[in-house]
Each structure stands twice: as C-alpha cells, then as structure tokens.
Coordinates of C-alpha atoms in Angstrom, one line a residue:
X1129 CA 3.7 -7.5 -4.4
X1130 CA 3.4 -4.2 -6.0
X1131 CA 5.9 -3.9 -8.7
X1132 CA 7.6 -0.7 -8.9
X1133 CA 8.2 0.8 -12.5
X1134 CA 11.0 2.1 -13.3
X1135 CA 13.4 3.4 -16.8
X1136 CA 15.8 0.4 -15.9
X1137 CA 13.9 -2.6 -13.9
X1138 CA 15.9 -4.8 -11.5
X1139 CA 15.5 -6.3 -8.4
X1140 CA 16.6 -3.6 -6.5
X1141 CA 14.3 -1.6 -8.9
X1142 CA 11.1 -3.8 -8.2
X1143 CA 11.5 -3.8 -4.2
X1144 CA 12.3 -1.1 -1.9
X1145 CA 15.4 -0.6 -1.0
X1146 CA 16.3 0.6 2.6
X1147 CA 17.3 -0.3 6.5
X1148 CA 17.2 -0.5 9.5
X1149 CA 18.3 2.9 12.0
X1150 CA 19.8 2.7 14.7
X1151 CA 18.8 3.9 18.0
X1152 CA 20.6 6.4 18.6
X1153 CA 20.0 8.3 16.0
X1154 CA 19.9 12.0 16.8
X1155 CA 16.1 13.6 17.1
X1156 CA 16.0 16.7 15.2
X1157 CA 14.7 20.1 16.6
X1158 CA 11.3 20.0 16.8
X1159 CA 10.3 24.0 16.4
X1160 CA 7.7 25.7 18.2
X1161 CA 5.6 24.8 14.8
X1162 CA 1.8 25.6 14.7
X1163 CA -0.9 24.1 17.2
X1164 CA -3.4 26.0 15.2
X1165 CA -3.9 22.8 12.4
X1166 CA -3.6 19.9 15.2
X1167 CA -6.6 18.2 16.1
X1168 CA -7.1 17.6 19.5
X1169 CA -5.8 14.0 20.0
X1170 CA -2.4 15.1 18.6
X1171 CA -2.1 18.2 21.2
X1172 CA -2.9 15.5 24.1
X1173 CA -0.6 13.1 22.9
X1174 CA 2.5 16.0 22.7
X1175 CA 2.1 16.4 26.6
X1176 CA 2.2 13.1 27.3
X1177 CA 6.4 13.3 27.2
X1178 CA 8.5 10.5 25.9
X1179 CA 7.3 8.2 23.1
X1180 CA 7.5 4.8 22.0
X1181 CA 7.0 2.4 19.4
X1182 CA 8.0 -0.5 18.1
X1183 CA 7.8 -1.6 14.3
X1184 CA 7.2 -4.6 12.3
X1185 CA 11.3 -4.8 11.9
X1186 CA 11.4 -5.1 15.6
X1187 CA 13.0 -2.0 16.2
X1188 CA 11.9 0.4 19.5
X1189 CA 11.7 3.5 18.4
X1190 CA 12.3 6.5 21.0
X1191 CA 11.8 10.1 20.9
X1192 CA 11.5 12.7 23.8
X1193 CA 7.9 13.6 23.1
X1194 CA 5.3 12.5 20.2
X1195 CA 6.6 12.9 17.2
X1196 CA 4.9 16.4 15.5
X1197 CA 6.5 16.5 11.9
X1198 CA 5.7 13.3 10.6
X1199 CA 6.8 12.4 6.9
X1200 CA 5.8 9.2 5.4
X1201 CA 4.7 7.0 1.9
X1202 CA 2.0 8.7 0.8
X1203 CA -0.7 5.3 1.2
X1204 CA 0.8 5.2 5.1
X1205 CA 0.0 9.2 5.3
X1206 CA -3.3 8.4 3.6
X1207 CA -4.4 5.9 6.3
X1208 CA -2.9 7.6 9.3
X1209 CA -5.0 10.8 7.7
X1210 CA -8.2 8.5 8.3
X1211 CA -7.5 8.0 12.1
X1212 CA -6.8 12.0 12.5
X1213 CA -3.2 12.0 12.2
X1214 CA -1.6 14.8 9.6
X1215 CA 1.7 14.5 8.2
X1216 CA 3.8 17.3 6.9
X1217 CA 5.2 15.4 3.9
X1218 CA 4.6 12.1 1.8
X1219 CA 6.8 10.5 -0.9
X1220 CA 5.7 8.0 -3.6
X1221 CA 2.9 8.3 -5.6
X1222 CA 0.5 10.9 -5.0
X1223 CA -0.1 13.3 -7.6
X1224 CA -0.9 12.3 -11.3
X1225 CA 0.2 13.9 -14.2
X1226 CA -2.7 15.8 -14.6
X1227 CA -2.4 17.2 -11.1
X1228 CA -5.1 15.5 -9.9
X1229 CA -4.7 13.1 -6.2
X1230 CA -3.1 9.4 -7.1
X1231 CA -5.3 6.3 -5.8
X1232 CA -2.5 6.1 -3.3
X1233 CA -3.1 9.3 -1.8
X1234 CA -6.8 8.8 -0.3
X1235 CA -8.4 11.7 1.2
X1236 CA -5.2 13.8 1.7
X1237 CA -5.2 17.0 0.6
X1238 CA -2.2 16.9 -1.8
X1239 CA -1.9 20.5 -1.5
X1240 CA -1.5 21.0 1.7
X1241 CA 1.7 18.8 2.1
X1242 CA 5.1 18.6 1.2
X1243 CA 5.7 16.0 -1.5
X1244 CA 9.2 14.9 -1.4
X1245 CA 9.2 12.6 -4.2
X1246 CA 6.1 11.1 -6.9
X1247 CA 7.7 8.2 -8.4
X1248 CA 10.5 5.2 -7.8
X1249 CA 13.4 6.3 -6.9
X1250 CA 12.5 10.2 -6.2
X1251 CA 13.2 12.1 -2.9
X1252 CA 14.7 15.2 -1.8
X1253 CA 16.9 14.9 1.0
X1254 CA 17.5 18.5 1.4
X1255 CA 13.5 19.0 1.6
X1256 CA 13.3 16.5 3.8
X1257 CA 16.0 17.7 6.0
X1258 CA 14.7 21.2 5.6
X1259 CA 11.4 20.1 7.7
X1260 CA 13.2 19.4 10.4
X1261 CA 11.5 15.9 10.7
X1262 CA 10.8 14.0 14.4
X1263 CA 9.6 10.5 12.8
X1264 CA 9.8 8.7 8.9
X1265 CA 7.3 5.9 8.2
X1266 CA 7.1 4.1 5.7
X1267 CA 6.1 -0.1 4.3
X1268 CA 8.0 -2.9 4.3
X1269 CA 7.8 -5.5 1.5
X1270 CA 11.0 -7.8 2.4
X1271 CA 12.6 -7.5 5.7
X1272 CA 14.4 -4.0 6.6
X1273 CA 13.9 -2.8 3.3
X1274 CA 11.9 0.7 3.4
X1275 CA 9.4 1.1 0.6
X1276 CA 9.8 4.4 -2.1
X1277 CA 13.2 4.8 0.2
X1278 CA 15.9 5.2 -2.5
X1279 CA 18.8 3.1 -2.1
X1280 CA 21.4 5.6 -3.5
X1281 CA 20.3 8.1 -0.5
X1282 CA 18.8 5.7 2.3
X1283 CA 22.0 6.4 4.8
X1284 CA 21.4 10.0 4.5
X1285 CA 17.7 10.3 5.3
X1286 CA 17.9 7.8 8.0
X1287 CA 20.4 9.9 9.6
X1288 CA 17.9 12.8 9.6
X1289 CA 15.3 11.5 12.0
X1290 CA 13.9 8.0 13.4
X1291 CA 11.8 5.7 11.1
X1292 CA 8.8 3.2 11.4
X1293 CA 8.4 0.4 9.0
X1294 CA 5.2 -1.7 9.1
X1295 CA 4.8 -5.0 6.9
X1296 CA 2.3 -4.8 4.0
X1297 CA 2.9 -8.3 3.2
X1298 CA 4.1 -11.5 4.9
X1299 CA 0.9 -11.3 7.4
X1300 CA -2.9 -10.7 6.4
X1301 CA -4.9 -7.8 6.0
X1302 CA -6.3 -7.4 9.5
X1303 CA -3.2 -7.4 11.0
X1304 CA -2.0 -4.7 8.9
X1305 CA -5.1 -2.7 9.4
X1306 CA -4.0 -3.1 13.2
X1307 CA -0.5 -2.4 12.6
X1308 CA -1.8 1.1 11.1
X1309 CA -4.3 1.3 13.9
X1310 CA -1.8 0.9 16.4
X1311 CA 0.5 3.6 15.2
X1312 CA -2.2 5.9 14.9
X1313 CA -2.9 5.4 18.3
X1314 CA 0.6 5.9 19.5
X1315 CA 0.5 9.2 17.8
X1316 CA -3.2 10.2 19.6
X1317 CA -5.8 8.7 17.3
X1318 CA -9.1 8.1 19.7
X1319 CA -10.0 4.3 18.1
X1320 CA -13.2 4.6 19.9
X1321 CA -14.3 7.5 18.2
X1322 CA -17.7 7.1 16.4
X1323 CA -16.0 7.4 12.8
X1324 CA -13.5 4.9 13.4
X1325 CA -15.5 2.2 15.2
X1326 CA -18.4 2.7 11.8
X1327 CA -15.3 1.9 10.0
X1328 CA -14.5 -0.8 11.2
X1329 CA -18.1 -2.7 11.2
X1330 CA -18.4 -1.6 7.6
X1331 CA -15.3 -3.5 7.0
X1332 CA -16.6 -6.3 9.3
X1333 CA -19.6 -6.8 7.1
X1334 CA -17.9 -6.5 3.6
X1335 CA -15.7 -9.5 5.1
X1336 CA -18.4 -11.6 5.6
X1337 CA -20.1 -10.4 2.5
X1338 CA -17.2 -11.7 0.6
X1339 CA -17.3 -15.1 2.4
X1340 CA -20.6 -15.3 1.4
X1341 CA -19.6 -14.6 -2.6
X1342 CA -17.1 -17.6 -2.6
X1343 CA -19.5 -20.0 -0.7
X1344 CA -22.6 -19.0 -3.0
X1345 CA -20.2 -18.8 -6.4
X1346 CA -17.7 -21.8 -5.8
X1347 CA -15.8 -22.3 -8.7
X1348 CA -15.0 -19.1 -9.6
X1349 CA -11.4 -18.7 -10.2
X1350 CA -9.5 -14.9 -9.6
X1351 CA -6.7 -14.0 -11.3
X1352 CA -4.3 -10.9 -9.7
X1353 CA -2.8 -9.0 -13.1
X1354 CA -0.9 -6.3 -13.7
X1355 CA 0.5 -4.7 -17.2
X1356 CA 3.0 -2.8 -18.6
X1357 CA 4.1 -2.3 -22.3
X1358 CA 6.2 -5.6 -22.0
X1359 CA 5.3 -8.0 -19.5
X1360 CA 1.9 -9.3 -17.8
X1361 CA 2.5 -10.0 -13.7
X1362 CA 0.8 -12.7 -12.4
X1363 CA 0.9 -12.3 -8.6
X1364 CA 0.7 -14.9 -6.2
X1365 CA -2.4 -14.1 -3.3
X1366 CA 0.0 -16.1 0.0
X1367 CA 2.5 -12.9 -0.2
X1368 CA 0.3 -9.8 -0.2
X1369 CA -1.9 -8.8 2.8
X1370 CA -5.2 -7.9 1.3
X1371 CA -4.6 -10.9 -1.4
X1372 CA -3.8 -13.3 1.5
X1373 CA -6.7 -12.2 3.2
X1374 CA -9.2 -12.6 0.3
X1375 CA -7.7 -16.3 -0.1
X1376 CA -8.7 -16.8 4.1
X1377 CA -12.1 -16.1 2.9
X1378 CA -12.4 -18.1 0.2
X1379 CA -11.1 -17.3 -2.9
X1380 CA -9.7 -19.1 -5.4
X1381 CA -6.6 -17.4 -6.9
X1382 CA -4.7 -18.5 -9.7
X1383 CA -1.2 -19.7 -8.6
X1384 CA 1.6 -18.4 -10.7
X1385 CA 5.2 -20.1 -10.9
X1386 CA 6.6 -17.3 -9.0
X1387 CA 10.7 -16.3 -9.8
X1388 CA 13.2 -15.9 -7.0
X1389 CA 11.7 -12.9 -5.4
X1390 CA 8.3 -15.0 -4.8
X1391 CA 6.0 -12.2 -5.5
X1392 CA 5.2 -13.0 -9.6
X1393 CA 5.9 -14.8 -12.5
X1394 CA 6.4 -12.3 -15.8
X1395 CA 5.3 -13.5 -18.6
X1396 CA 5.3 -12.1 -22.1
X1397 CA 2.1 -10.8 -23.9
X1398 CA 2.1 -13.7 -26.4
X1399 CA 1.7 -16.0 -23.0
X1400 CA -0.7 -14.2 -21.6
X1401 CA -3.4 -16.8 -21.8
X1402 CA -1.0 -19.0 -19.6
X1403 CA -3.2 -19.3 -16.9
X1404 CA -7.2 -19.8 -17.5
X1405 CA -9.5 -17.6 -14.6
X1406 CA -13.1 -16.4 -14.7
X1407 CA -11.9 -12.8 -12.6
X1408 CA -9.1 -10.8 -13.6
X1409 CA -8.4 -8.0 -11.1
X1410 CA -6.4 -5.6 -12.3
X1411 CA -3.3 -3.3 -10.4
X1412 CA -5.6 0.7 -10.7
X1413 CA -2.0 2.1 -9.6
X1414 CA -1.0 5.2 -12.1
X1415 CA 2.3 3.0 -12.7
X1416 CA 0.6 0.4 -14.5
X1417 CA -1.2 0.4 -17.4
X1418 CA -5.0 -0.3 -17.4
X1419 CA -7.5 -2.4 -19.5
X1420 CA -9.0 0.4 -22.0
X1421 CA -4.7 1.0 -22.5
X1422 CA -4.6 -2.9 -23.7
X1423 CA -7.5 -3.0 -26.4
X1424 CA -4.7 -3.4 -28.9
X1425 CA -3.4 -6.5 -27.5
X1426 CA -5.0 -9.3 -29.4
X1427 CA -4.0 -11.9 -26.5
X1428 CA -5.5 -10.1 -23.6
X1429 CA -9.1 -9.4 -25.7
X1430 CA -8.6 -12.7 -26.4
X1431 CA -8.9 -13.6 -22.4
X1432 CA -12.4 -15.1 -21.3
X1433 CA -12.6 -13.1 -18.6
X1434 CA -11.8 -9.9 -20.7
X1435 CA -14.4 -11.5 -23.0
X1436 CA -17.1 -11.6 -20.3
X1437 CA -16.3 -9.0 -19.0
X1438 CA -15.2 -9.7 -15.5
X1439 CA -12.2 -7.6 -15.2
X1440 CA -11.8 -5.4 -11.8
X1441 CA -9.4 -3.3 -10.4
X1442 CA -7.2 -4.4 -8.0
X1443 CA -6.2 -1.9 -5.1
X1444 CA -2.4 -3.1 -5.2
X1445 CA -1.2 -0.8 -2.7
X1446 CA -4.5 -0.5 0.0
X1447 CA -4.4 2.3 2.5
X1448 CA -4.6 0.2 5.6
X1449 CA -7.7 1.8 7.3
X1450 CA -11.2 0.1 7.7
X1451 CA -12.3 2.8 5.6
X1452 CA -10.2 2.1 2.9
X1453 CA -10.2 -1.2 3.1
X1454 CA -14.3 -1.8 2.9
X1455 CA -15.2 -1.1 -0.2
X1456 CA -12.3 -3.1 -1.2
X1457 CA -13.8 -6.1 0.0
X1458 CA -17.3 -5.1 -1.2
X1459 CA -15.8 -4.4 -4.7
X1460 CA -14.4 -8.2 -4.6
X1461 CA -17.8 -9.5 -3.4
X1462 CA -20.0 -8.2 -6.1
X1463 CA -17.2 -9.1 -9.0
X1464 CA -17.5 -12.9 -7.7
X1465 CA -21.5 -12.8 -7.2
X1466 CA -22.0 -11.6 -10.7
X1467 CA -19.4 -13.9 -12.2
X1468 CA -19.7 -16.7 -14.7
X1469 CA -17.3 -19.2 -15.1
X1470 CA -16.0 -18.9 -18.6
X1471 CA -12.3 -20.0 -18.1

C-alpha cells in the first residue's frame, strides 16, 4: 500500500480517510463552460442525457448529463488523460518542489489545471467549490475511504458534487486497468481507438515478457521497499494491484509480518537486513526517499542487493492505463533477467 507521509503519522495518516455520498446529493450548476478544449468523444457523450456509473464501493452514481467539470487524484486524472478525458482539477501529488510534474501526474499538463492540494492532508474546499464541480474521483485503499480526501473536510466536499471511488488494491492490476477503462468510457473515451488498443498489446506483451523473466530466472527473490528518515516498509505483494499481479506471474516477493493494517511491516534501519532478496524495488514517489538519499546508511549499503546492484524503482502509485502500466512490467522484466541471486 502506498504510505502517505505526513508531520504526525497515524493510521488515519497512512490511509485515506473518506466516505461514502449519498445519492441524493445535489449536482451543482454545470455553466455553459468552453466546448472549444473538449475532444470529440466528450462533446458526444454530453448529448447523450443522463449518466451513470457505478463504483468499486458499490454506489450508482447519477447525474443529469455527463459529467463536464471533472476533479480527481491526480494519478486517476493522469490515466483518464490517457484515454482522452480532461479534468479541470487534481489533488495529491503532482508538482515537485522544483516545479517540475510529480511521477504521479503522467502526461498532464500541470499547468493547465487546477491543483487543489500537492500533499497529504491538502485541499481547498473553497477552490473546489469555486469550479462548480459535476463528478469527484478518486482511489480507494480500504473500503469507503477516499484516497488524498482529508478527513477534517470530507463532509464538506462530498456535499459539493457526486464522487467515484475505484479500488487500487484488494483485486489485481488488470482489473484496475479496466476499472479505469471503464470510467473512461462512461465519460466518452473511444477504447477502440488505434492508441488505446496499441496500448493495450504493448501491455499484453510486457506481461508475458515478465512471465518469461520468473520462469527463465527462478529463484530470484523481490523485495517491495520503501524509506523514510526513520523507518524501512516492507510491503506485502497480495494487497496491492500491480504487486498482486506481478506475484500471478511469477514472482517471488518477500513476505513481511505485516501489522494490523496488513499493508507492511516497519522496521527500523538497524533491522533492515531483516529479510534477505536478490531485487529491491524501491517506492520513486517524491514522498519517499530514494537510494542515492540512503548512501549514508551503513545497513542499507550493507544489503546484497544494494551491493549488486539490483535496486529498481517501484511505481507505488501506477496510473492505471495500458500505457502507464507497460513499461512498468517491462521495467520488472529486465531487473529479474539480469539478476543474480546474491541474497
């Protein structure tokens, strides 16, 4: 699970808090807005009248007529960009200190929208309900709980305007690359077109490239880290949906003793060598620190795989389109056909 830094951690701190809106909450004014900036499949879809969609809490959301102001977590807004579908505003991470586009954001232009909050626990309500907006999406790490959705202000925004919520864990990677799909579609994404379709075979084939890797390099063993100036997180593959993939395919993850939550075990840098693996993939988030940030930490230079190495990044967070998602898989691949087992 992605673990979600903040000044004081808690549970509350390290999953998203949120819930679940009802039905009938009031759709906001729409505006006349501006057709000029919508693609083609979005103008279709707005004529089509009422709308409909039902979310991975279960929940049918209604509006008159396809939602046009669309906010969401920036990764979701980064994968419903790479089906065609624009929002107006993201929160969560998408711009880096240095102004440049976080790995969350994708291929958005972080310019060109509204960004209602960059870190835990930010997000303007006023901004928010200054847009007018027809439809919130969002993840979903535990059940009814909206991800980068502050607790201290959930009842508010969820007043302002309907809201999706689509699992990125508890299920498998393919079935959150359809969940994405599937929205995008309700919205007007063509998922025939020529870009998406390439997609989706060059996914396809990284798949079975990475099959290939764990039958040809058997006794490799992966490791799923992340750091912070404390505490190392050893994630468990079963509860994340690319990691849970990647195990359907044949890899071999290190299983942590996992605390209540069931996401990681913490464990403190001078028990770092805890568990023994010939990968390390490493959280690339901005919120986590990376491997040329931990060359002063005699235990983790002290890892064989460090050693050797075999340390890649690990997308935590994966924008959930075929595009995305690819060279994930072919990133994987090539880190376990070039491994050696040194654990």
């Amino acid at each position: 699970m992605p673990i979600a830094r903040a000044s004081h951690l808690s549970r509350r701190g390290l999953l998203a808090a949120g819930g679940a809106i009802g039905l009938g909450a009031a759709l906001a004014a729409c505006g006349d807005g501006d057709d000029k900036n919508k693609g083609d499949s979005q103008k279709a879809a707005e004529k089509s009248g009422p709308w409909s969609f039902k979310d991975d809490r279960g929940k049918a959301v209604e509006t008159k007529s396809t939602p046009k102001t669309i906010v969401a977590f920036t990764g979701t807004a980064a994968a419903l960009h790479d089906y065609g579908i624009e929002v107006k505003a993201v929160f969560g991470p998408t711009k880096t200190k240095d102004g440049k586009p976080d790995v969350q954001a994708g291929d958005l232009d972080i310019n060109k929208v509204e960004i209602l909050g960059n870190v835990w626990g930010e997000f303007s309500v006023e901004k928010y309900a200054a847009l007018a907006p027809d439809l919130l999406v969002t993840d979903m790490w535990e059940k009814d709980a909206l991800w980068y959705v502050p607790d201290n202000s959930k009842d508010k925004i969820l007043k302002l305007a309907p809201s999706v919520a689509l699992w990125a864990a508890q299920l498998s990677m393919p079935a959150a690359l359809q969940r994405r799909a599937d929205l995008a579609a309700a919205l007007g994404a063509d998922l025939k077109a020529a870009k998406v379709t390439e997609a989706k075979t060059r996914f396809e084939k990284a798949a079975a490239r990475l099959r290939a890797a764990t039958k040809a390099n058997p006794g490799v063993t992966v490791m799923i880290g992340s750091a912070s100036a404390d505490l190392f997180y050893v994630s468990a593959a079963k509860t994340s949906a690319d990691t849970a993939y990647f195990q359907e395919l044949g890899v071999k993850f290190v299983e942590p003793k996992v605390n209540a939550q069931g996401f990681f075990e913490e464990l403190s840098w001078e028990n770092v060598g805890k568990y023994k693996a010939d990968v390390i993939m490493m959280d690339n988030r901005s919120t986590a620190l990376q491997p040329d940030a931990l060359k002063s930490k005699p235990t983790w230079t002290g890892l064989p795989a460090v050693k050797a190495g075999q340390v890649t990044p690990r997308t935590t967070e994966p924008i959930y389109s075929y595009a995305k998602c690819a060279p994930i898989l072919d990133s994987l691949a090539q880190a376990i056909e070039n491994a050696k087992n040194v654990a």
